[in-house]
mmCIF file of C-alpha atoms and ligand atoms in Angstrom:
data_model
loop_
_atom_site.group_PDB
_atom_site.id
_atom_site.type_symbol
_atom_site.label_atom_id
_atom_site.label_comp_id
_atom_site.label_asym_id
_atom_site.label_seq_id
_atom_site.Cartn_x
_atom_site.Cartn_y
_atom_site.Cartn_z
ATOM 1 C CA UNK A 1 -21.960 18.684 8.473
ATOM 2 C CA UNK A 2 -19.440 21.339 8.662
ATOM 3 C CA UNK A 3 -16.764 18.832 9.425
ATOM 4 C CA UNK A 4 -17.618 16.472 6.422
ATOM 5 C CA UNK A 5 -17.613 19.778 4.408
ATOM 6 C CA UNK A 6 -14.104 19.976 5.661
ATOM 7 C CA UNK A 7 -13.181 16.672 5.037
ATOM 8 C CA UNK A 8 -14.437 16.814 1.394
ATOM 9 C CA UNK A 9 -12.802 20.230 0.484
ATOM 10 C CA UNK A 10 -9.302 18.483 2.165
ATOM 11 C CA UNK A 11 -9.718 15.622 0.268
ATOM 12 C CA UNK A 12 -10.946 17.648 -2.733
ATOM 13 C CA UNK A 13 -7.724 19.337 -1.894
ATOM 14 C CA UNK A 14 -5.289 16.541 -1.181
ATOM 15 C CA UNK A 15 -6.434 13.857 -3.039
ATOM 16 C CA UNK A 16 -6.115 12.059 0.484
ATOM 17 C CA UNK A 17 -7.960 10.286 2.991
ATOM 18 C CA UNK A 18 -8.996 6.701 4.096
ATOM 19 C CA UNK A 19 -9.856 4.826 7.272
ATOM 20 C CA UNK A 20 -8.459 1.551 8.086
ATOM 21 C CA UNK A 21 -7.812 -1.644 9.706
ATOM 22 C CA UNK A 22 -4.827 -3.865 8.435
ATOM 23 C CA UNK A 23 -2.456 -6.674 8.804
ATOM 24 C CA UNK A 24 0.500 -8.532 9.900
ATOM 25 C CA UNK A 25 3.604 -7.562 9.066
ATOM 26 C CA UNK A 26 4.473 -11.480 8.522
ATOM 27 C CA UNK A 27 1.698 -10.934 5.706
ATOM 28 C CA UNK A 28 1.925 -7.578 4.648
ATOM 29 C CA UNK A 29 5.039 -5.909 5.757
ATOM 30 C CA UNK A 30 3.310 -2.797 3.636
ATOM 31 C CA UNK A 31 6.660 -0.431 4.972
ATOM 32 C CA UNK A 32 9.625 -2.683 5.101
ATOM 33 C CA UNK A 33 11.931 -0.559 3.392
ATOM 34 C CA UNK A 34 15.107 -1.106 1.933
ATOM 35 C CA UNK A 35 17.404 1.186 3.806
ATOM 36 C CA UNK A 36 16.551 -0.277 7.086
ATOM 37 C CA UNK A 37 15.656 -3.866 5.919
ATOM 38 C CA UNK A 38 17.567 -5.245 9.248
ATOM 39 C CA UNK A 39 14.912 -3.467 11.428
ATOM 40 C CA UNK A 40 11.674 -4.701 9.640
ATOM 41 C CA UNK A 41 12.107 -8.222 9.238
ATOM 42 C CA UNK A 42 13.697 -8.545 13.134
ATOM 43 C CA UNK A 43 10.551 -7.286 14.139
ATOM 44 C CA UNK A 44 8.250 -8.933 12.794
ATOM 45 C CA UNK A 45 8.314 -11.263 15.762
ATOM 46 C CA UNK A 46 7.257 -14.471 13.899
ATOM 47 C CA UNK A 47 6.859 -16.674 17.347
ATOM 48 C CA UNK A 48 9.240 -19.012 14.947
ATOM 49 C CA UNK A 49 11.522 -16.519 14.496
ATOM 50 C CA UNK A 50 15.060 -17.838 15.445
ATOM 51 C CA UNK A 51 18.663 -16.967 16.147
ATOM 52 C CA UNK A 52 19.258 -15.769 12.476
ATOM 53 C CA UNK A 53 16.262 -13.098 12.422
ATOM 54 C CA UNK A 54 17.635 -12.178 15.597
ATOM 55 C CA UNK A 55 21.420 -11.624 14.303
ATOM 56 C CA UNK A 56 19.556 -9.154 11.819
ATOM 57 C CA UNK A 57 17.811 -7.218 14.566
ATOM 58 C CA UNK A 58 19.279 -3.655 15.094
ATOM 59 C CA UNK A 59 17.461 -3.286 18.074
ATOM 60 C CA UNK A 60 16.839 -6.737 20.244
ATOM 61 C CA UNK A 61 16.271 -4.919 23.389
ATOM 62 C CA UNK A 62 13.144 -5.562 23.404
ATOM 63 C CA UNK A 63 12.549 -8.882 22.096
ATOM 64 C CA UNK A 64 14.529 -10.569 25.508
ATOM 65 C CA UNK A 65 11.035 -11.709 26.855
ATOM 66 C CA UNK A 66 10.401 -12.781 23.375
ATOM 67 C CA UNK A 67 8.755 -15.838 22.083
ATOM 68 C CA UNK A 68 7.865 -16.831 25.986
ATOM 69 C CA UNK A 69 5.393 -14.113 26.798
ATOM 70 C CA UNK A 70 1.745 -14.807 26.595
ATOM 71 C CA UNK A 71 -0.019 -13.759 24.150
ATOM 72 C CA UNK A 72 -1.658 -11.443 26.341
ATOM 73 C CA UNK A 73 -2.380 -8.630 23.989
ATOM 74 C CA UNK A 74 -0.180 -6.285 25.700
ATOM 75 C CA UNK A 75 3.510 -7.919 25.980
ATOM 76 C CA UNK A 76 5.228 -4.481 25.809
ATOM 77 C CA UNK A 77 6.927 -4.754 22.791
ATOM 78 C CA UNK A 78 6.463 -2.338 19.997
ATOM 79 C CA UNK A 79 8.131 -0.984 17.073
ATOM 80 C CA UNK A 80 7.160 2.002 14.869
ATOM 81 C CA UNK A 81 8.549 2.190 11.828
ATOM 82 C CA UNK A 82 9.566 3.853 8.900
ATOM 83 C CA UNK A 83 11.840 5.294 12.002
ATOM 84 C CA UNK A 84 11.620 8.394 10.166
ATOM 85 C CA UNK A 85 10.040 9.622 7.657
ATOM 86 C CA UNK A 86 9.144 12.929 5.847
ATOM 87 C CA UNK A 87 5.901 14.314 4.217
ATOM 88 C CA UNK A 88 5.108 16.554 1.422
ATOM 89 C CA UNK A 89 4.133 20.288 3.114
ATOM 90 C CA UNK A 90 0.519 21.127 2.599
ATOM 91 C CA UNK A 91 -1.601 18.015 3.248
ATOM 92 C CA UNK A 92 1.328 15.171 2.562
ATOM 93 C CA UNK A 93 0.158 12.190 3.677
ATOM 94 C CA UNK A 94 2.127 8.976 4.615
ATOM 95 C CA UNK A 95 1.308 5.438 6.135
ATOM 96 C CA UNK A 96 3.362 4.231 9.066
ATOM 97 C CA UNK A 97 3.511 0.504 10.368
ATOM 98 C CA UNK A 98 3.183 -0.407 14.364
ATOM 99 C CA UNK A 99 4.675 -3.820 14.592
ATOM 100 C CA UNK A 100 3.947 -5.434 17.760
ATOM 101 C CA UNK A 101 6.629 -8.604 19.446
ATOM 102 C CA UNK A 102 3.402 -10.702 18.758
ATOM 103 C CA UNK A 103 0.219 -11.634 18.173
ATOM 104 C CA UNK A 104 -2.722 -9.026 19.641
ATOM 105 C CA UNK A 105 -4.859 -10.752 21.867
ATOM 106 C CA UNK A 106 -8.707 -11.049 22.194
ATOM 107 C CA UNK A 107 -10.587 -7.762 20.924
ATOM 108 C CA UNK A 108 -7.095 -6.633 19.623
ATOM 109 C CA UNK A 109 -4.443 -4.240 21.261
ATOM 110 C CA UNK A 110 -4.801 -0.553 21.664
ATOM 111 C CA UNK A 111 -1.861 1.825 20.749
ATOM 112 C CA UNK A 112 -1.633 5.490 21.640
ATOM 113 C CA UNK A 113 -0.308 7.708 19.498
ATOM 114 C CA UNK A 114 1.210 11.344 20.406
ATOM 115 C CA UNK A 115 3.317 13.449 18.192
ATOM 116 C CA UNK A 116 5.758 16.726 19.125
ATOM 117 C CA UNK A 117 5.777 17.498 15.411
ATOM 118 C CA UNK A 118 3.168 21.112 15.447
ATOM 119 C CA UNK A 119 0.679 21.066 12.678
ATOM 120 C CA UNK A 120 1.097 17.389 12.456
ATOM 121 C CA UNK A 121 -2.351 15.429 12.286
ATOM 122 C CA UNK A 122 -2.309 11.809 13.124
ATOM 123 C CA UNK A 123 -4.639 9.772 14.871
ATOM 124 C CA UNK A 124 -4.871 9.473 18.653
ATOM 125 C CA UNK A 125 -5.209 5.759 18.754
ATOM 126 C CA UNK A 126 -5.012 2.858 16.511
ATOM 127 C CA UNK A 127 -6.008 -0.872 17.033
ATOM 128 C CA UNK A 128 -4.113 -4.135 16.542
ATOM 129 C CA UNK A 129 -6.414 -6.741 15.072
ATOM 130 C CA UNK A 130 -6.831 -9.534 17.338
ATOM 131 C CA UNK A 131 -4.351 -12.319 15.847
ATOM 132 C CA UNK A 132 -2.161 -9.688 14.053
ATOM 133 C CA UNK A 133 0.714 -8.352 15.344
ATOM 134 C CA UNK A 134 0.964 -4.936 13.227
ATOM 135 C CA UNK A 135 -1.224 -2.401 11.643
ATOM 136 C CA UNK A 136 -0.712 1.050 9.964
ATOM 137 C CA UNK A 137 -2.301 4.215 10.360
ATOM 138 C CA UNK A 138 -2.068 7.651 8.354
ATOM 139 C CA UNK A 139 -0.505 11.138 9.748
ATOM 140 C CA UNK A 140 -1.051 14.139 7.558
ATOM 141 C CA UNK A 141 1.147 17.199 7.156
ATOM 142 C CA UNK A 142 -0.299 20.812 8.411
ATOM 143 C CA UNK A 143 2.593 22.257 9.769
ATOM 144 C CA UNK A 144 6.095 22.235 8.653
ATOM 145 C CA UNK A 145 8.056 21.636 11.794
ATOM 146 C CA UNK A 146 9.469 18.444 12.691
ATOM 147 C CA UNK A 147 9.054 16.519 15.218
ATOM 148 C CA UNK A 148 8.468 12.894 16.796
ATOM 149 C CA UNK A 149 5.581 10.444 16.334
ATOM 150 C CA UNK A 150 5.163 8.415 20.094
ATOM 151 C CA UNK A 151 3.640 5.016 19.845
ATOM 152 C CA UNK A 152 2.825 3.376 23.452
ATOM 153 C CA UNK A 153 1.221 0.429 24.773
ATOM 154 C CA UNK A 154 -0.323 1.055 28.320
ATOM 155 C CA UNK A 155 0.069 -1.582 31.482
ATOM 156 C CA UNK A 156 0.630 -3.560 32.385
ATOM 157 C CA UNK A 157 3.443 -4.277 30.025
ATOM 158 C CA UNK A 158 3.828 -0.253 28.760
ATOM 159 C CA UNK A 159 6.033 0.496 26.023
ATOM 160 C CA UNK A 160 6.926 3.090 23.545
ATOM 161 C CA UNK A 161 8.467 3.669 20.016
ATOM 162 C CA UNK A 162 9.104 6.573 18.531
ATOM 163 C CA UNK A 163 9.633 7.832 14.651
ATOM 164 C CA UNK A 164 11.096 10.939 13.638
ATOM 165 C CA UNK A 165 8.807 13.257 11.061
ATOM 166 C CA UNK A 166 10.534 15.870 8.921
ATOM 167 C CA UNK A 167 8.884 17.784 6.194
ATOM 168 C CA UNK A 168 10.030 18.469 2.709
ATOM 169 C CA UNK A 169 8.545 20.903 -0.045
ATOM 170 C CA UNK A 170 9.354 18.435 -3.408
ATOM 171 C CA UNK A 171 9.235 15.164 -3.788
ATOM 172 C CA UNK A 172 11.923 13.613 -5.824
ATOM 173 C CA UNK A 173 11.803 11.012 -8.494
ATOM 174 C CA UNK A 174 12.117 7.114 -7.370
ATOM 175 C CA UNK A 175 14.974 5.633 -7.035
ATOM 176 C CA UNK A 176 15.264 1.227 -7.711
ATOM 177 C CA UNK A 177 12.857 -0.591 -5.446
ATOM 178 C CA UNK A 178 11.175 2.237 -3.869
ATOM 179 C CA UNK A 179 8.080 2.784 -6.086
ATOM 180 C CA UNK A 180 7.033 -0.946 -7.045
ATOM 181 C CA UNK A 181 4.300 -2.801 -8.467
ATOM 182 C CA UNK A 182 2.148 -4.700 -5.762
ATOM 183 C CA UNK A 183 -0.582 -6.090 -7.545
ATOM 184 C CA UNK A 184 -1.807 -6.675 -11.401
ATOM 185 C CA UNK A 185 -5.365 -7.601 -12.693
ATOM 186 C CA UNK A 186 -4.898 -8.865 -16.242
ATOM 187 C CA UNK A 187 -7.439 -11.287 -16.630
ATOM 188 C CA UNK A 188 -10.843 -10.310 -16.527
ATOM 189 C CA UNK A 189 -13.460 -12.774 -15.853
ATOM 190 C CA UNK A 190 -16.061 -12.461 -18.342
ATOM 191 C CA UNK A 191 -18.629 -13.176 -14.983
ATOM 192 C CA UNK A 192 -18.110 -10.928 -12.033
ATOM 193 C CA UNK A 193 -15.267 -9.795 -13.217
ATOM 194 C CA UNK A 194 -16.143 -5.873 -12.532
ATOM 195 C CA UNK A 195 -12.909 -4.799 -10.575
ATOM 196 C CA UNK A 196 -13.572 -1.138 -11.030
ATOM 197 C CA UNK A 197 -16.811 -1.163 -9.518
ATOM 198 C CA UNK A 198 -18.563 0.858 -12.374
ATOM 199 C CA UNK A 199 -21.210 -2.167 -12.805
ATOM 200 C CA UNK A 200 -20.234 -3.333 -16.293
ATOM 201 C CA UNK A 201 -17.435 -6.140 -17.121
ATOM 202 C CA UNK A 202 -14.628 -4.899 -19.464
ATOM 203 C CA UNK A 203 -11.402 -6.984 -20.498
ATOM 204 C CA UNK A 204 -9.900 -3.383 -20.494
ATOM 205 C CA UNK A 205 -11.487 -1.328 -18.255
ATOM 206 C CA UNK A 206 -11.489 -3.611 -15.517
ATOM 207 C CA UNK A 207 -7.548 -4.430 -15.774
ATOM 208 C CA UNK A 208 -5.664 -2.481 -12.790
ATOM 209 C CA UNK A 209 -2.779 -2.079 -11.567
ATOM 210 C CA UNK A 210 -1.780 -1.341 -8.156
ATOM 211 C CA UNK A 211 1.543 0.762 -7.176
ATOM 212 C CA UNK A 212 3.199 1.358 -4.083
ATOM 213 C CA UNK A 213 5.791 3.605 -2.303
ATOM 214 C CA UNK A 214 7.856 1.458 0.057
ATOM 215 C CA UNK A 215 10.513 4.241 0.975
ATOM 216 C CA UNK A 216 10.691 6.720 3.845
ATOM 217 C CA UNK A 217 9.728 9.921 2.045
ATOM 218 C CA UNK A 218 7.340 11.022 -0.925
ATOM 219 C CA UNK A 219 7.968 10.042 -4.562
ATOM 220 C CA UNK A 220 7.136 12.559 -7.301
ATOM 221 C CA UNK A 221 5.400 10.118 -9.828
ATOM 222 C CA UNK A 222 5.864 12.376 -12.833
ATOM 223 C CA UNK A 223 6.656 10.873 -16.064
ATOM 224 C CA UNK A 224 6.928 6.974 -14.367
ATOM 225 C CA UNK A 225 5.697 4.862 -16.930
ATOM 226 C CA UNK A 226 3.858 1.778 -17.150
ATOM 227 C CA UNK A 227 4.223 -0.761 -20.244
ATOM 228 C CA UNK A 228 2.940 -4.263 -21.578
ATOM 229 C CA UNK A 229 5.492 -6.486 -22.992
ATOM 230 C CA UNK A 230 4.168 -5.422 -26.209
ATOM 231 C CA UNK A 231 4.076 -1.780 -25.650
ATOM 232 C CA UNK A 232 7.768 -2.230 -24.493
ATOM 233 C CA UNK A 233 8.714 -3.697 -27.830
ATOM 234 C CA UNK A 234 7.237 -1.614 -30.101
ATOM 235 C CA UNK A 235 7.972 1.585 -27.910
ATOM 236 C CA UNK A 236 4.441 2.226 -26.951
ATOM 237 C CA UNK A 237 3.876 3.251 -23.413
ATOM 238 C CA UNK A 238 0.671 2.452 -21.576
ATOM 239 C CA UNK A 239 0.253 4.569 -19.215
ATOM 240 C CA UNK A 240 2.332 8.376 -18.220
ATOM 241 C CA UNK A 241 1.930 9.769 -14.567
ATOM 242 C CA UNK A 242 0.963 12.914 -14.336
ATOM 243 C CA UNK A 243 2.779 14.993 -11.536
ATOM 244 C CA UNK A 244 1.503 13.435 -8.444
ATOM 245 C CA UNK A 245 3.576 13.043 -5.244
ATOM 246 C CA UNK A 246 2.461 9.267 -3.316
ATOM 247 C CA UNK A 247 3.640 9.467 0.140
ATOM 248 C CA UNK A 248 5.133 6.879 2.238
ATOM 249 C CA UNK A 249 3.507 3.851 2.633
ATOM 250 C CA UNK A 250 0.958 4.964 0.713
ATOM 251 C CA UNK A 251 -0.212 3.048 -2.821
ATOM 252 C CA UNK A 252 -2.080 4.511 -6.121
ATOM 253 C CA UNK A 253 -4.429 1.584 -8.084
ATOM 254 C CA UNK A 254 -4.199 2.503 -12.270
ATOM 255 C CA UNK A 255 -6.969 1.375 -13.996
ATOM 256 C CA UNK A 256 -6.748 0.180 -17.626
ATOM 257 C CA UNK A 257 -10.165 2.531 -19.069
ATOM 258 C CA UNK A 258 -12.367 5.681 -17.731
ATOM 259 C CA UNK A 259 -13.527 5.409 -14.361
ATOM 260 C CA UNK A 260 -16.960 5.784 -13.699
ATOM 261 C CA UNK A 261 -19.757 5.786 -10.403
ATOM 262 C CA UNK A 262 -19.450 3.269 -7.561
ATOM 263 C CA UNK A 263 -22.250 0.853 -9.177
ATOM 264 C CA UNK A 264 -21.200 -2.278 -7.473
ATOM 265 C CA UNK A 265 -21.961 -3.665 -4.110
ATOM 266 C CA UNK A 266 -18.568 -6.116 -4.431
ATOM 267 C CA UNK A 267 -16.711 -6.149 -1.072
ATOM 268 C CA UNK A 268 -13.729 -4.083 -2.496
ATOM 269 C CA UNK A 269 -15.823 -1.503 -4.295
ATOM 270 C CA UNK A 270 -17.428 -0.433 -0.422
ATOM 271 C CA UNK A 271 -14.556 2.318 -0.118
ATOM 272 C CA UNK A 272 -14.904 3.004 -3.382
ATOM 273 C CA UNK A 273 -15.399 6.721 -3.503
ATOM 274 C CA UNK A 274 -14.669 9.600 -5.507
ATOM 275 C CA UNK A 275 -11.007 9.211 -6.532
ATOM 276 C CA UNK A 276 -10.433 6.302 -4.117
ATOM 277 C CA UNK A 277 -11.356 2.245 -4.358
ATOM 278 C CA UNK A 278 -10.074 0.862 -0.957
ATOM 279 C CA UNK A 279 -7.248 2.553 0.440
ATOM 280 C CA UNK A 280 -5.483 4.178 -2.679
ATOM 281 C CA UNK A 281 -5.602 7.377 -5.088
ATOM 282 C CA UNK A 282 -6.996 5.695 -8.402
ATOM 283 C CA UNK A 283 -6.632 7.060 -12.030
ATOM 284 C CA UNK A 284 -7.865 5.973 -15.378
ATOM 285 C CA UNK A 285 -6.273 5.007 -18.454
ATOM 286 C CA UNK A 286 -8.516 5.227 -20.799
ATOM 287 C CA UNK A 287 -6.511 4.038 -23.550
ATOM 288 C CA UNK A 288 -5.794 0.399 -21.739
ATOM 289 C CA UNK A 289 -2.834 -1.679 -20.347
ATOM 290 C CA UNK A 290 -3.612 -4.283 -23.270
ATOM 291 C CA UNK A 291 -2.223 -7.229 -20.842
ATOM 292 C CA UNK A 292 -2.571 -10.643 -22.301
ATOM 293 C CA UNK A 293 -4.337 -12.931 -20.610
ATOM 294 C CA UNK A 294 -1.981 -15.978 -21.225
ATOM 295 C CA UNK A 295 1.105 -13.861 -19.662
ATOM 296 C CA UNK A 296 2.440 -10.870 -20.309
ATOM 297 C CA UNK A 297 4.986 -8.702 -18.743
ATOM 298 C CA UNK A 298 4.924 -5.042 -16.837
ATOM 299 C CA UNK A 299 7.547 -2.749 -17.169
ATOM 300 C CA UNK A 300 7.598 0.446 -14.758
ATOM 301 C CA UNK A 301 10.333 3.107 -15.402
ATOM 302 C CA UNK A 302 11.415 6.153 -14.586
ATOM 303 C CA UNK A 303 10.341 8.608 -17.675
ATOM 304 C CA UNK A 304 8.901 7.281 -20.592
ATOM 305 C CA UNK A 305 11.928 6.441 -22.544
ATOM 306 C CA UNK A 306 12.233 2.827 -21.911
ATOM 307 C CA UNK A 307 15.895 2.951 -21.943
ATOM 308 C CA UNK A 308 15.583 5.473 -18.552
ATOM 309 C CA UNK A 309 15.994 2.369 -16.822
ATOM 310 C CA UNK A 310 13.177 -0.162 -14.743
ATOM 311 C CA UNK A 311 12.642 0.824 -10.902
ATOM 312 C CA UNK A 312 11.962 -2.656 -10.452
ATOM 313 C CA UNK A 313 12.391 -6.124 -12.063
ATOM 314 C CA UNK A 314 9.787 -6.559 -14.687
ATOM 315 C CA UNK A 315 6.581 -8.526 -13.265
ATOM 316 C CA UNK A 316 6.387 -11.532 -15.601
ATOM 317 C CA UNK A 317 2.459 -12.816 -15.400
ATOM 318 C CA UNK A 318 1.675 -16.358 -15.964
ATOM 319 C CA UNK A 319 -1.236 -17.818 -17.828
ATOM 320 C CA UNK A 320 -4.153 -16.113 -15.974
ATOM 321 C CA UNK A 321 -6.930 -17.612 -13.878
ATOM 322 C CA UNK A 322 -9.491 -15.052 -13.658
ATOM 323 C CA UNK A 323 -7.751 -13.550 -10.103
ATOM 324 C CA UNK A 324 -4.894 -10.733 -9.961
ATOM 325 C CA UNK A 325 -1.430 -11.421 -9.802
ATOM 326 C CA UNK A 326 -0.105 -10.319 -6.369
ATOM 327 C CA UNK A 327 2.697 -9.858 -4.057
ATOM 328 C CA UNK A 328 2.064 -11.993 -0.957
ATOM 329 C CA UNK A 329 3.128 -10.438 1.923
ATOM 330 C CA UNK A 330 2.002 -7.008 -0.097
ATOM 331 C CA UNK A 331 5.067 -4.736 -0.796
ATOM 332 C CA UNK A 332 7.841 -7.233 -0.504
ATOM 333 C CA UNK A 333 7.253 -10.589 -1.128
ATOM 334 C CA UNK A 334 7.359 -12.632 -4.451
ATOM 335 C CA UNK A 335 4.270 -12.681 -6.738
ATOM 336 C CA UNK A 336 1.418 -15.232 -6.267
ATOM 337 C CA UNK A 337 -2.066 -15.705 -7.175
ATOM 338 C CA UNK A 338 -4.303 -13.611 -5.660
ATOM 339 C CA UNK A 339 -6.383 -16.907 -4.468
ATOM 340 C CA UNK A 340 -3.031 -18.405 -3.681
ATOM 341 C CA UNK A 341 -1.298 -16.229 -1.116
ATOM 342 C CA UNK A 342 -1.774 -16.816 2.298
ATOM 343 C CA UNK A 343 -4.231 -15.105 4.238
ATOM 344 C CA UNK A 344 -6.460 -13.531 0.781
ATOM 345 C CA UNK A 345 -9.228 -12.321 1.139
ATOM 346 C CA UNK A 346 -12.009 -15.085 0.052
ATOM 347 C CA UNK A 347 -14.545 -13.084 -1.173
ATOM 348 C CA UNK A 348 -12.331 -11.386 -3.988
ATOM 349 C CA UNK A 349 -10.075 -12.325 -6.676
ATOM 350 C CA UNK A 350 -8.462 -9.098 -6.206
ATOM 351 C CA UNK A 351 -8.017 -6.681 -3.786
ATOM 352 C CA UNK A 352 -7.292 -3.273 -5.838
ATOM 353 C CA UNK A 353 -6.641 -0.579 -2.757
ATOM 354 C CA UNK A 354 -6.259 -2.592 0.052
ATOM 355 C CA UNK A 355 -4.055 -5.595 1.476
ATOM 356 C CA UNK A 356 -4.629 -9.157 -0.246
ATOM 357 C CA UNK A 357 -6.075 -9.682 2.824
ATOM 358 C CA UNK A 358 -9.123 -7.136 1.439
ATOM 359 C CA UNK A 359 -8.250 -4.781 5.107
ATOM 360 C CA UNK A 360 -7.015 -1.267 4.581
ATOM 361 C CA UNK A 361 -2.898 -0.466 4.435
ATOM 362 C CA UNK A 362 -4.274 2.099 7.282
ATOM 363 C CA UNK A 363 -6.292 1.368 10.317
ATOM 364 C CA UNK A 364 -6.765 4.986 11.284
ATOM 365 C CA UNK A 365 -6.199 8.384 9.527
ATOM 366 C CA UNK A 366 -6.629 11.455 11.316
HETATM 367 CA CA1 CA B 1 -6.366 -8.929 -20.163
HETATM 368 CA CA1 CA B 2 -16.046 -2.523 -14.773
HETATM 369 CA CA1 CA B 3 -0.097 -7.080 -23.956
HETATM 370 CA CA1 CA B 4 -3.988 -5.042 -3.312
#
């Protein structure tokens, strides 16, 4: 009891926490981030990967037994990455990636994790799915000394990957491309069609969309703004972030009316819970996105003059089909239907908080 006291008043605190089990970075790449591009596509050690991801590889080292080894689970190949990254002092959260050369093999693949950093919290182990070959877990800033983060796979292949932590005390605004829209709900079922869990179906209400932070260091989300095409036009903002700084890796789900109990027994309202639905920091908008259900188009920018400039190319939505409107793999690839991308989860049209696959960005927090 007196630890979930604990965790409540830190999450009261923080607005922080999850638990989690994730995905391939050939699906999901949730932290490939543009400054060090080169490093997360070469490892994503597609088995079909061939000379040209290899070029792109900054460190091939140890990819040499590549595509040969068994599938064994443990093929001593491992890469940790953001390679660094810093966190907010006082609770800052962030969400790094362990990419293994391969697929993990029956019951998954353990992966110790150690970290030099004092006062940093991170989990002590985290498991590879069996069949994916990457998975993310959480480390949360105490301290404010930096440090290392130690990934290792044990025998009898061991190996180890390391990732620099530094801590910062502001967050800066976002730069292009390193806050970005992941997913959009725009067209609510009139059946089922309760994405926000609070047991009623609203064409509003239920409209979400999902943000995340695919750079190396926390983004202060202050005065980012989200629009409809319409809302652009006439100079109407949707939706102004209050001062909130997202950490890397991590992702914040908007909803487009008030939020309201956990009524729902869907399969992506199970983590919903206080100010979370699946793996992310939700907020309201109680005044609605207003996104047209024959197509539409989001605009995210900087401040809420809409000449400050977009952090990202508008997402354009097609005609809807009753399903969200995602990026497939999550963070970096090109938007598909939700029931379209490979790898979705099947029980959801949606996946607001979590991978499309419906698992968790992290597989472990501490
Ligand atoms: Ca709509
Ligand atoms: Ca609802
Ligand atoms: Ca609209
Ligand atoms: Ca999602």
């Amino acid at each position: 009891m007196v630890r979930a006291a604990a965790i409540l008043a830190l999450v009261a605190l923080t607005g922080c926490w999850k638990n989690y089990t994730f995905v391939d970075v050939e699906e999901a790449g949730p932290h490939a981030l543009p400054m060090d591009a080169g490093l997360d596509e070469g490892s994503g050690g597609d088995e079909g990967a061939g000379g040209d991801d290899l070029a792109a590889l900054e460190d091939v080292g140890d990819d040499v037994a590549g595509p040969n080894v068994p599938l064994d689970g443990s093929s001593g190949t491992i890469e940790l990455r953001p390679g660094s990254v810093s966190l907010m002092v006082g609770y800052g959260t962030a969400i790094l990636e362990i990419s293994l050369g391969r697929a993990a093999g029956p019951g998954g693949q353990s992966v110790s994790l150690a970290s030099t950093a004092p006062g940093l919290l991170i989990p002590t182990m985290v498991v590879v799915p069996e069949g994916r070959s990457s998975v993310g877990f959480r480390v949360r800033a105490l301290g404010a000394s930096p440090g290392a983060i130690t990934a290792s796979l044990p025998a009898p292949n061991p190996a180890l990957a390391t990732a620099s932590v530094s801590f910062v005390g502001t967050a800066r605004a976002p730069f292009a491309d390193e806050l970005v829209i992941n997913e959009v709900n725009y067209d609510v079922p009139t059946v089922n069609g309760d994405a926000n869990c609070d047991g009623t179906t609203s064409a509003f209400g239920d409209e979400f969309i999902e943000l995340a932070n695919r750079s190396n260091h926390p983004l202060q989300l202050e005065g980012v703004t989200l629009w409809d095409e319409f809302g652009f036009s006439e100079n109407k903002p949707r939706f102004i972030f209050n001062a909130h700084a997202l950490g890397s890796g991590e992702t914040v789900v908007v909803f487009g009316g008030t939020l309201g109990m956990r009524m729902s027994t869907a399969p992506w309202c199970q983590a919903f819970w206080m100010s979370w639905i699946g793996d992310a920091l939700i907020l309201p908008n109680p005044q609605g996105f207003n996104l047209d259900n024959t197509g539409d188009t989001i605009h995210l920018t900087a401040t809420p003059d809409r000449t400050s400039g977009n952090l990202a190319d508008p997402v354009v939505l097609p005609p809807g089909a009753n399903q969200s409107w995602t990026r497939s793999p999550d963070f970096t690839g090109p938007f598909v239907k939700h029931g379209e991308a490979p790898g979705h989860a099947t029980d959801r049209r949606w996946t607001p908080g979590t991978l499309l696959t419906g698992e968790p960005f992290a597989a472990a927090s501490p």
